[in-house]
Amino acid sequence: MQSCPASATIQPPNRRSAGTVTTIFCFGLSHHTAPIAVREKVAFSPERLAAAYHDLAERGLAAESLIISTCNRTEIYVHGGAGYHRQALQDWLCHFHGVDPRLLDGHIYHSSDAEAVRHLFRVACGLDSMIIGEPQILGQVKDAYQAAADNGAAGPVLNRLLHWAFRVAKRVRSETAIGSAPVSVAYAAVCLAKQLLGSLEGKSVLLIGAGDTIELVATHLREHGVERFAVANRSAERGQQLAEKFTGDSHALEAIPHLLHDADVVVSCTASLLPIVTRETISAVMARRARGDLMLVDLAVPRDIAPEVEGVAQCFLYTLDDLNDIAQAGMRARREAAAAAELIIADEVGEFQQWRESLDVVPAIRRLRDHVEGRRQEELRRFSHYLDQGQDPRAVLEAFSKALMNKVLHDPIATLRQPCQDATNESLVAALDILFRLSDAEG
């Protein structure tokens, strides 16, 4: 791994002038912009996150920071500090991982303020994922936020931003079908099983084969309540490994006729050149079993289950083509849901930006309150003396209120009366109308 050249010493740009509200800045790369050979060079392991957060703060690049690092993306969000420039963060990222800065050329994206907020919301909702609407990314964002919080990197602004992102993701899940439609043949098989059999809890599944596809189907089935698995495989060792992973039993292929008696769902995907499950086998089994409907899913090419099985009563056979059609329809449904999700995100980004903009006036409000409070305390001390002398409290209160009003309004009125250009004067008058709702009072 190449080291960052000495000439690439990180030089943060000048800090913004005092009084300017700091920006939320996003910098990163993902499967959309960079191949895995690049992404893996700048991925953060959990063990190095603490050092990364410390280094970002130590170099003045971030007052608050968040690092999201998965197999598909590495993104850095900063607020405060001097890291509001692509080159500053790119130099830091290369320096931290010891890679040549040229490695990232053409692979980086960056955004700020509303666009950065929108990007994070889209990531949390699964709209920026390889598979639209996949739910795993939300858990990864939550884990990233927890790591930032544990390292003291997420301050009040990023805390609010992340909780807002979680709320948006929940709203998108509840108000759209972004995560409900199946987009893989493995998940389509599970959805079909639920449609045919209702709840999958308590159902028995026979897995024929022990490859990656079968393992993925088994994973989805377990997530939907299946606890009873039987694995029939040519290789006893691989079959045993898969069975142990899902707390099931491993069998040879010859045991399939016996295993069919207790199965509610059969999923097959092997490399066999001839059918493993024939019509004769199924007919004999269905004549003797009392479990009702049998769902068979054939994910193999060539097919493992003879197509004639579909003619056997109470048997429902689905092939790879059937599931591909369902997955394609699911992808179209998710794209439609994604369009609705984008509208939700646009609305939420607007609300978040309103909250951000409200922070702009907080220092001014504090100064105004302190200024008026100072005048109030002055007049209170002065008129308390008259009360101590035994003067009429009502008269003292009347004089106090007038004196306080004059004190508070003196400077604004003096400013209005100063000679100035018409445009400035009109702006001040308009501001007074808005701040004190004078037009409403006249009405």
Coordinates of C-alpha atoms in Angstrom, one line a residue:
M1 CA 0.0 0.0 0.0
Q2 CA 1.4 3.3 -1.1
S3 CA 1.9 6.1 1.5
C4 CA 0.6 9.6 1.0
P5 CA 3.4 11.8 -0.4
A6 CA 4.9 14.5 1.8
S7 CA 3.5 17.1 -0.5
A8 CA 0.0 15.9 0.4
T9 CA 0.2 17.3 3.9
I10 CA -3.3 18.2 4.9
Q11 CA -4.0 21.9 4.8
P12 CA -7.6 22.7 5.8
P13 CA -9.0 25.8 4.0
N14 CA -9.6 29.0 6.0
R15 CA -12.4 28.8 8.5
R16 CA -15.6 30.6 7.7
S17 CA -16.1 34.1 9.2
A18 CA -17.6 34.4 12.6
G19 CA -21.4 34.6 12.6
T20 CA -21.7 32.4 9.5
V21 CA -23.7 29.2 10.3
T22 CA -21.6 26.1 9.7
T23 CA -22.5 23.7 7.0
I24 CA -23.3 20.0 7.0
F25 CA -20.9 18.5 4.5
C26 CA -21.0 15.0 3.0
F27 CA -18.0 13.4 1.3
G28 CA -17.6 9.8 0.0
L29 CA -17.6 7.1 -2.6
S30 CA -19.9 4.1 -3.1
H31 CA -20.8 1.3 -5.5
H32 CA -22.3 3.9 -7.8
T33 CA -18.9 5.7 -8.3
A34 CA -16.1 3.3 -7.4
P35 CA -15.2 -0.4 -7.9
I36 CA -14.6 -2.7 -4.9
A37 CA -10.9 -2.5 -5.5
V38 CA -11.0 1.2 -4.7
R39 CA -13.7 1.0 -1.9
E40 CA -11.8 -1.6 0.1
K41 CA -8.7 0.6 0.2
V42 CA -10.5 3.3 2.2
A43 CA -13.0 1.2 4.3
F44 CA -12.8 1.8 8.0
S45 CA -12.6 -1.3 10.3
P46 CA -14.5 -0.9 13.6
E47 CA -11.1 -1.1 15.4
R48 CA -9.9 2.1 13.6
L49 CA -12.9 4.2 14.0
A50 CA -11.9 5.7 17.3
A51 CA -8.5 6.8 15.8
A52 CA -10.3 8.2 12.8
Y53 CA -12.7 10.3 14.8
H54 CA -9.9 11.6 17.0
D55 CA -7.8 12.5 14.0
L56 CA -10.6 14.4 12.3
A57 CA -11.1 16.5 15.5
E58 CA -7.4 16.9 16.2
R59 CA -6.7 18.3 12.7
G60 CA -9.6 20.7 13.0
L61 CA -11.5 19.2 10.1
A62 CA -14.7 18.6 12.1
A63 CA -16.4 19.7 15.3
E64 CA -18.9 16.9 14.7
S65 CA -18.4 13.9 12.4
L66 CA -20.0 10.7 11.3
I67 CA -18.4 7.9 9.3
I68 CA -20.5 5.3 7.5
S69 CA -18.4 2.5 6.2
T70 CA -19.9 -0.6 4.6
C71 CA -18.9 -3.0 1.8
N72 CA -20.7 -0.6 -0.6
R73 CA -19.8 2.8 0.7
T74 CA -17.5 5.0 2.7
E75 CA -19.0 8.4 3.6
I76 CA -17.9 11.1 6.0
Y77 CA -20.4 13.7 7.3
V78 CA -18.9 16.7 9.1
H79 CA -20.3 19.8 10.9
G80 CA -18.2 22.6 12.2
G81 CA -14.5 22.7 11.9
A82 CA -12.7 23.3 8.6
G83 CA -13.5 20.2 6.6
Y84 CA -15.9 22.0 4.2
H85 CA -13.8 21.2 1.1
R86 CA -13.5 18.0 -0.9
Q87 CA -9.8 18.2 -1.2
A88 CA -9.3 18.6 2.6
L89 CA -11.2 15.5 3.4
Q90 CA -9.8 13.6 0.4
D91 CA -6.3 14.4 1.6
W92 CA -7.2 13.3 5.1
L93 CA -8.8 10.0 3.9
C94 CA -5.7 9.1 1.9
H95 CA -3.4 10.1 4.7
F96 CA -5.3 8.0 7.2
H97 CA -5.4 4.9 5.1
G98 CA -1.9 5.4 3.5
V99 CA -3.1 5.4 -0.1
D100 CA -2.1 7.5 -3.1
P101 CA -4.6 10.4 -3.5
R102 CA -4.8 9.6 -7.2
L103 CA -6.6 6.4 -6.4
L104 CA -9.7 8.3 -5.6
D105 CA -9.7 10.6 -8.7
G106 CA -13.1 10.3 -10.4
H107 CA -14.7 8.3 -7.7
I108 CA -15.6 10.9 -5.1
Y109 CA -18.9 12.7 -4.6
H110 CA -19.7 15.5 -2.2
S111 CA -22.6 17.7 -1.2
S112 CA -23.5 20.2 1.5
D113 CA -26.5 21.5 3.4
A114 CA -29.9 20.4 2.0
E115 CA -28.3 18.1 -0.6
A116 CA -26.1 16.4 2.1
V117 CA -29.2 15.9 4.3
R118 CA -31.2 14.5 1.4
H119 CA -28.4 12.1 0.6
L120 CA -28.2 10.7 4.1
F121 CA -32.0 10.3 4.2
R122 CA -31.9 8.4 0.9
V123 CA -29.1 6.2 2.2
A124 CA -31.0 5.4 5.4
C125 CA -34.2 4.6 3.4
G126 CA -32.3 2.2 1.1
L127 CA -32.9 4.3 -2.0
D128 CA -29.2 4.6 -2.7
S129 CA -28.6 0.8 -2.2
M130 CA -27.8 -1.8 -4.9
I131 CA -31.2 -3.3 -4.2
I132 CA -33.8 -0.5 -3.8
G133 CA -35.3 -0.6 -0.3
E134 CA -33.1 -3.1 1.3
P135 CA -33.4 -2.8 5.0
Q136 CA -29.9 -3.7 6.1
I137 CA -28.4 -0.3 5.4
L138 CA -30.6 1.3 8.1
G139 CA -29.1 -0.9 10.7
Q140 CA -25.6 -0.1 9.4
V141 CA -26.4 3.7 9.7
K142 CA -27.6 3.2 13.2
D143 CA -24.4 1.3 14.1
A144 CA -22.3 4.1 12.5
Y145 CA -24.2 6.7 14.6
Q146 CA -23.6 4.6 17.8
A147 CA -19.9 4.5 17.1
A148 CA -19.8 8.2 16.5
A149 CA -21.7 8.8 19.7
D150 CA -19.4 6.4 21.6
N151 CA -16.4 8.4 20.4
G152 CA -17.9 11.8 21.3
A153 CA -18.0 12.7 17.6
A154 CA -21.7 13.3 17.1
G155 CA -22.8 16.6 18.6
P156 CA -26.2 18.4 18.7
V157 CA -26.5 18.9 15.0
L158 CA -25.5 15.5 13.8
N159 CA -27.5 13.9 16.7
R160 CA -30.6 15.7 15.4
L161 CA -29.8 14.8 11.8
L162 CA -29.4 11.1 12.5
H163 CA -32.5 10.8 14.6
W164 CA -34.4 12.7 11.9
A165 CA -33.0 10.2 9.3
F166 CA -34.2 7.2 11.4
R167 CA -37.7 8.9 11.6
V168 CA -37.8 9.4 7.8
A169 CA -36.8 5.8 7.2
K170 CA -39.6 4.6 9.5
R171 CA -42.1 6.9 7.7
V172 CA -41.0 5.6 4.3
R173 CA -41.4 2.0 5.4
S174 CA -44.8 2.6 6.8
E175 CA -46.2 4.8 4.1
T176 CA -44.8 3.1 1.0
A177 CA -44.2 -0.5 -0.3
I178 CA -40.5 0.1 -0.6
G179 CA -39.6 -3.0 1.3
S180 CA -42.5 -5.3 0.8
A181 CA -42.1 -6.5 -2.8
P182 CA -39.6 -9.3 -3.4
V183 CA -36.7 -8.5 -5.7
S184 CA -34.7 -11.7 -5.5
V185 CA -35.7 -15.2 -6.5
A186 CA -34.8 -16.4 -3.0
Y187 CA -37.1 -13.9 -1.3
A188 CA -39.8 -14.4 -4.0
A189 CA -39.9 -18.1 -3.0
V190 CA -40.5 -17.2 0.6
C191 CA -43.3 -14.7 -0.4
L192 CA -45.0 -17.4 -2.5
A193 CA -44.8 -19.8 0.4
K194 CA -46.5 -17.3 2.7
Q195 CA -49.2 -16.7 0.2
L196 CA -49.9 -20.4 -0.3
L197 CA -49.5 -21.6 3.3
G198 CA -50.2 -18.5 5.3
S199 CA -47.9 -18.2 8.4
L200 CA -44.7 -20.2 8.0
E201 CA -44.3 -20.7 11.7
G202 CA -44.4 -24.4 12.5
K203 CA -43.9 -25.4 8.9
S204 CA -41.4 -28.0 7.8
V205 CA -39.0 -27.3 5.0
L206 CA -36.9 -29.8 2.9
L207 CA -33.8 -28.2 1.2
I208 CA -32.4 -30.2 -1.6
G209 CA -28.8 -29.0 -2.3
A210 CA -26.5 -27.0 0.0
G211 CA -25.2 -24.2 -2.2
D212 CA -25.4 -20.4 -1.7
T213 CA -28.8 -20.1 -3.2
I214 CA -30.3 -22.7 -0.9
E215 CA -28.6 -21.0 2.1
L216 CA -30.1 -17.7 1.1
V217 CA -33.6 -19.2 0.8
A218 CA -33.1 -20.9 4.2
T219 CA -32.1 -17.6 5.7
H220 CA -35.2 -15.8 4.5
L221 CA -37.4 -18.7 5.6
R222 CA -36.0 -18.6 9.1
E223 CA -36.5 -14.9 9.3
H224 CA -40.2 -15.6 8.6
G225 CA -40.6 -18.2 11.4
V226 CA -39.5 -21.5 9.9
E227 CA -37.6 -23.6 12.5
R228 CA -37.7 -27.1 11.1
F229 CA -35.3 -27.8 8.3
A230 CA -34.1 -31.0 6.6
V231 CA -31.2 -30.9 4.2
A232 CA -30.7 -33.5 1.5
N233 CA -27.4 -33.2 -0.4
R234 CA -24.9 -35.2 -2.4
S235 CA -22.0 -34.1 -0.3
A236 CA -22.5 -35.2 3.3
E237 CA -20.0 -32.7 4.6
R238 CA -21.5 -29.6 3.0
G239 CA -25.0 -30.9 3.8
Q240 CA -24.1 -31.3 7.5
Q241 CA -22.6 -27.8 7.6
L242 CA -25.8 -26.2 6.3
A243 CA -28.0 -28.3 8.5
E244 CA -26.0 -27.3 11.6
K245 CA -26.3 -23.6 10.7
F246 CA -30.1 -23.9 10.6
T247 CA -30.4 -26.4 13.4
G248 CA -31.7 -29.0 11.0
D249 CA -30.9 -32.6 10.0
S250 CA -28.6 -33.7 7.2
H251 CA -29.6 -36.6 4.8
A252 CA -28.4 -38.3 1.6
L253 CA -30.4 -37.7 -1.6
E254 CA -31.8 -41.2 -1.3
A255 CA -33.8 -40.2 1.7
I256 CA -35.9 -37.6 -0.3
P257 CA -39.0 -39.9 -0.7
H258 CA -39.1 -40.4 3.1
L259 CA -38.5 -36.7 3.8
L260 CA -41.3 -35.6 1.5
H261 CA -43.9 -37.1 3.9
D262 CA -43.2 -34.5 6.6
A263 CA -42.4 -31.4 4.3
D264 CA -44.7 -28.5 3.7
V265 CA -42.2 -26.7 1.4
V266 CA -39.5 -28.2 -0.8
V267 CA -36.8 -26.0 -2.3
S268 CA -34.3 -27.6 -4.7
C269 CA -31.2 -26.2 -6.3
T270 CA -28.5 -28.8 -7.3
A271 CA -26.2 -29.3 -10.3
S272 CA -27.9 -32.6 -11.3
L273 CA -28.4 -33.1 -15.0
L274 CA -31.5 -35.2 -14.4
P275 CA -34.6 -34.6 -12.3
I276 CA -34.1 -35.6 -8.6
V277 CA -37.8 -35.5 -7.8
T278 CA -40.1 -37.3 -10.3
R279 CA -43.9 -37.4 -10.7
E280 CA -43.9 -41.0 -9.6
T281 CA -42.2 -40.2 -6.4
I282 CA -44.5 -37.3 -5.6
S283 CA -47.6 -39.3 -6.6
A284 CA -46.7 -42.1 -4.2
V285 CA -45.9 -39.6 -1.4
M286 CA -49.1 -37.6 -1.8
A287 CA -51.2 -40.8 -1.7
R288 CA -50.0 -41.6 1.7
R289 CA -49.3 -38.3 3.5
A290 CA -51.8 -36.3 5.5
R291 CA -50.2 -32.9 5.7
G292 CA -52.2 -31.2 2.9
D293 CA -50.7 -29.0 0.3
L294 CA -47.1 -29.3 -0.8
M295 CA -45.2 -26.4 -2.3
L296 CA -42.2 -27.2 -4.5
V297 CA -39.7 -24.6 -5.6
D298 CA -37.2 -25.5 -8.3
L299 CA -34.3 -23.1 -8.6
A300 CA -32.1 -25.4 -10.7
V301 CA -31.1 -25.3 -14.3
P302 CA -31.5 -28.0 -15.6
R303 CA -34.6 -28.6 -13.5
D304 CA -34.4 -30.8 -10.4
I305 CA -38.1 -31.4 -10.2
A306 CA -39.9 -33.0 -13.1
P307 CA -42.5 -30.5 -14.6
E308 CA -45.1 -33.2 -14.6
V309 CA -45.3 -32.9 -10.8
E310 CA -47.5 -29.9 -11.3
G311 CA -50.3 -32.2 -12.4
V312 CA -50.4 -34.0 -9.0
A313 CA -53.3 -33.0 -6.8
Q314 CA -52.4 -30.6 -3.9
C315 CA -48.9 -30.0 -5.4
F316 CA -47.8 -26.5 -6.4
L317 CA -44.7 -26.3 -8.4
Y318 CA -42.8 -23.0 -9.1
T319 CA -39.7 -22.7 -11.4
L320 CA -36.9 -20.2 -11.7
D321 CA -38.9 -18.4 -14.5
D322 CA -41.9 -18.0 -12.2
L323 CA -39.7 -16.5 -9.5
N324 CA -37.8 -14.3 -11.9
D325 CA -41.1 -12.8 -13.1
I326 CA -42.1 -12.1 -9.5
A327 CA -38.8 -10.5 -8.7
Q328 CA -39.0 -8.3 -11.8
A329 CA -42.5 -7.2 -10.8
G330 CA -41.2 -6.6 -7.3
M331 CA -38.5 -4.4 -8.6
R332 CA -41.0 -2.4 -10.6
A333 CA -43.1 -2.0 -7.5
R334 CA -40.1 -0.9 -5.5
R335 CA -39.2 1.7 -8.1
E336 CA -42.8 3.1 -7.9
A337 CA -42.6 3.1 -4.1
A338 CA -39.2 4.9 -4.4
A339 CA -40.8 7.7 -6.3
A340 CA -43.3 8.2 -3.4
A341 CA -40.4 7.9 -0.9
E342 CA -38.6 10.7 -2.7
L343 CA -41.5 13.0 -2.1
I344 CA -41.5 12.1 1.6
I345 CA -37.8 12.8 1.8
A346 CA -38.1 16.1 0.0
D347 CA -40.7 17.2 2.6
E348 CA -38.6 16.0 5.5
V349 CA -35.5 17.8 4.1
G350 CA -37.4 21.0 4.0
E351 CA -38.5 20.6 7.6
F352 CA -35.0 19.8 8.7
Q353 CA -33.6 22.8 6.9
Q354 CA -36.2 25.0 8.7
W355 CA -34.9 23.7 12.0
R356 CA -31.3 24.4 10.9
E357 CA -32.2 27.9 9.8
S358 CA -33.9 28.5 13.2
L359 CA -30.4 28.0 14.7
D360 CA -29.2 31.0 12.8
V361 CA -31.2 33.4 14.9
V362 CA -30.5 31.8 18.3
P363 CA -27.4 34.0 19.0
A364 CA -29.3 37.1 17.9
I365 CA -32.3 36.3 20.1
R366 CA -30.0 35.7 23.0
R367 CA -28.3 39.1 22.5
L368 CA -31.7 40.8 22.3
R369 CA -32.9 39.2 25.5
D370 CA -29.7 40.0 27.3
H371 CA -29.9 43.6 26.1
V372 CA -33.6 44.1 27.2
E373 CA -32.9 42.3 30.5
G374 CA -30.1 44.7 31.2
R375 CA -32.4 47.7 30.7
R376 CA -35.1 46.1 32.8
Q377 CA -32.7 45.5 35.7
E378 CA -31.5 49.1 35.5
E379 CA -35.0 50.5 35.7
L380 CA -36.1 48.0 38.4
R381 CA -33.2 49.1 40.7
R382 CA -34.0 52.8 40.1
F383 CA -37.8 52.5 40.8
S384 CA -37.4 50.1 43.7
H385 CA -35.9 53.1 45.5
Y386 CA -39.2 55.0 45.1
L387 CA -41.1 52.1 46.6
D388 CA -38.7 52.1 49.6
Q389 CA -39.5 55.8 50.1
G390 CA -43.2 54.9 50.5
Q391 CA -44.4 56.4 47.2
D392 CA -47.7 55.2 45.7
P393 CA -47.0 51.8 44.2
R394 CA -49.5 52.4 41.3
A395 CA -47.7 55.6 40.4
V396 CA -44.3 54.0 40.6
L397 CA -45.5 51.1 38.4
E398 CA -46.8 53.5 35.8
A399 CA -43.6 55.4 35.8
F400 CA -41.5 52.3 35.7
S401 CA -43.4 50.8 32.7
K402 CA -43.0 54.1 30.7
A403 CA -39.3 54.4 31.5
L404 CA -38.7 50.8 30.5
M405 CA -40.6 51.3 27.2
N406 CA -38.5 54.4 26.4
K407 CA -35.3 52.7 27.3
V408 CA -36.0 49.6 25.1
L409 CA -37.3 51.7 22.1
H410 CA -34.7 54.5 22.2
D411 CA -32.0 52.9 20.1
P412 CA -34.4 51.5 17.4
I413 CA -36.2 54.8 17.1
A414 CA -32.9 56.8 16.9
T415 CA -31.8 54.4 14.1
L416 CA -35.0 54.9 12.2
R417 CA -34.6 58.7 12.4
Q418 CA -31.0 58.8 11.2
P419 CA -30.6 60.0 7.6
C420 CA -30.2 57.0 5.4
Q421 CA -30.9 55.8 1.9
D422 CA -34.6 55.1 1.1
A423 CA -34.0 51.4 0.4
T424 CA -32.4 50.9 3.9
N425 CA -35.1 52.9 5.6
E426 CA -37.9 50.9 3.9
S427 CA -36.2 47.7 4.9
L428 CA -36.1 48.8 8.6
V429 CA -39.7 49.8 8.5
A430 CA -40.7 46.6 6.9
A431 CA -38.7 44.6 9.5
L432 CA -40.5 46.5 12.3
D433 CA -43.9 45.7 10.8
I434 CA -43.0 42.0 10.6
L435 CA -41.3 41.7 14.0
F436 CA -43.9 43.6 16.0
R437 CA -46.9 42.8 13.7
L438 CA -47.7 46.4 13.5
S439 CA -50.0 46.0 10.4
D440 CA -52.0 43.4 12.3
A441 CA -52.3 45.8 15.3
E442 CA -53.6 48.6 13.0
G443 CA -56.2 46.3 11.6

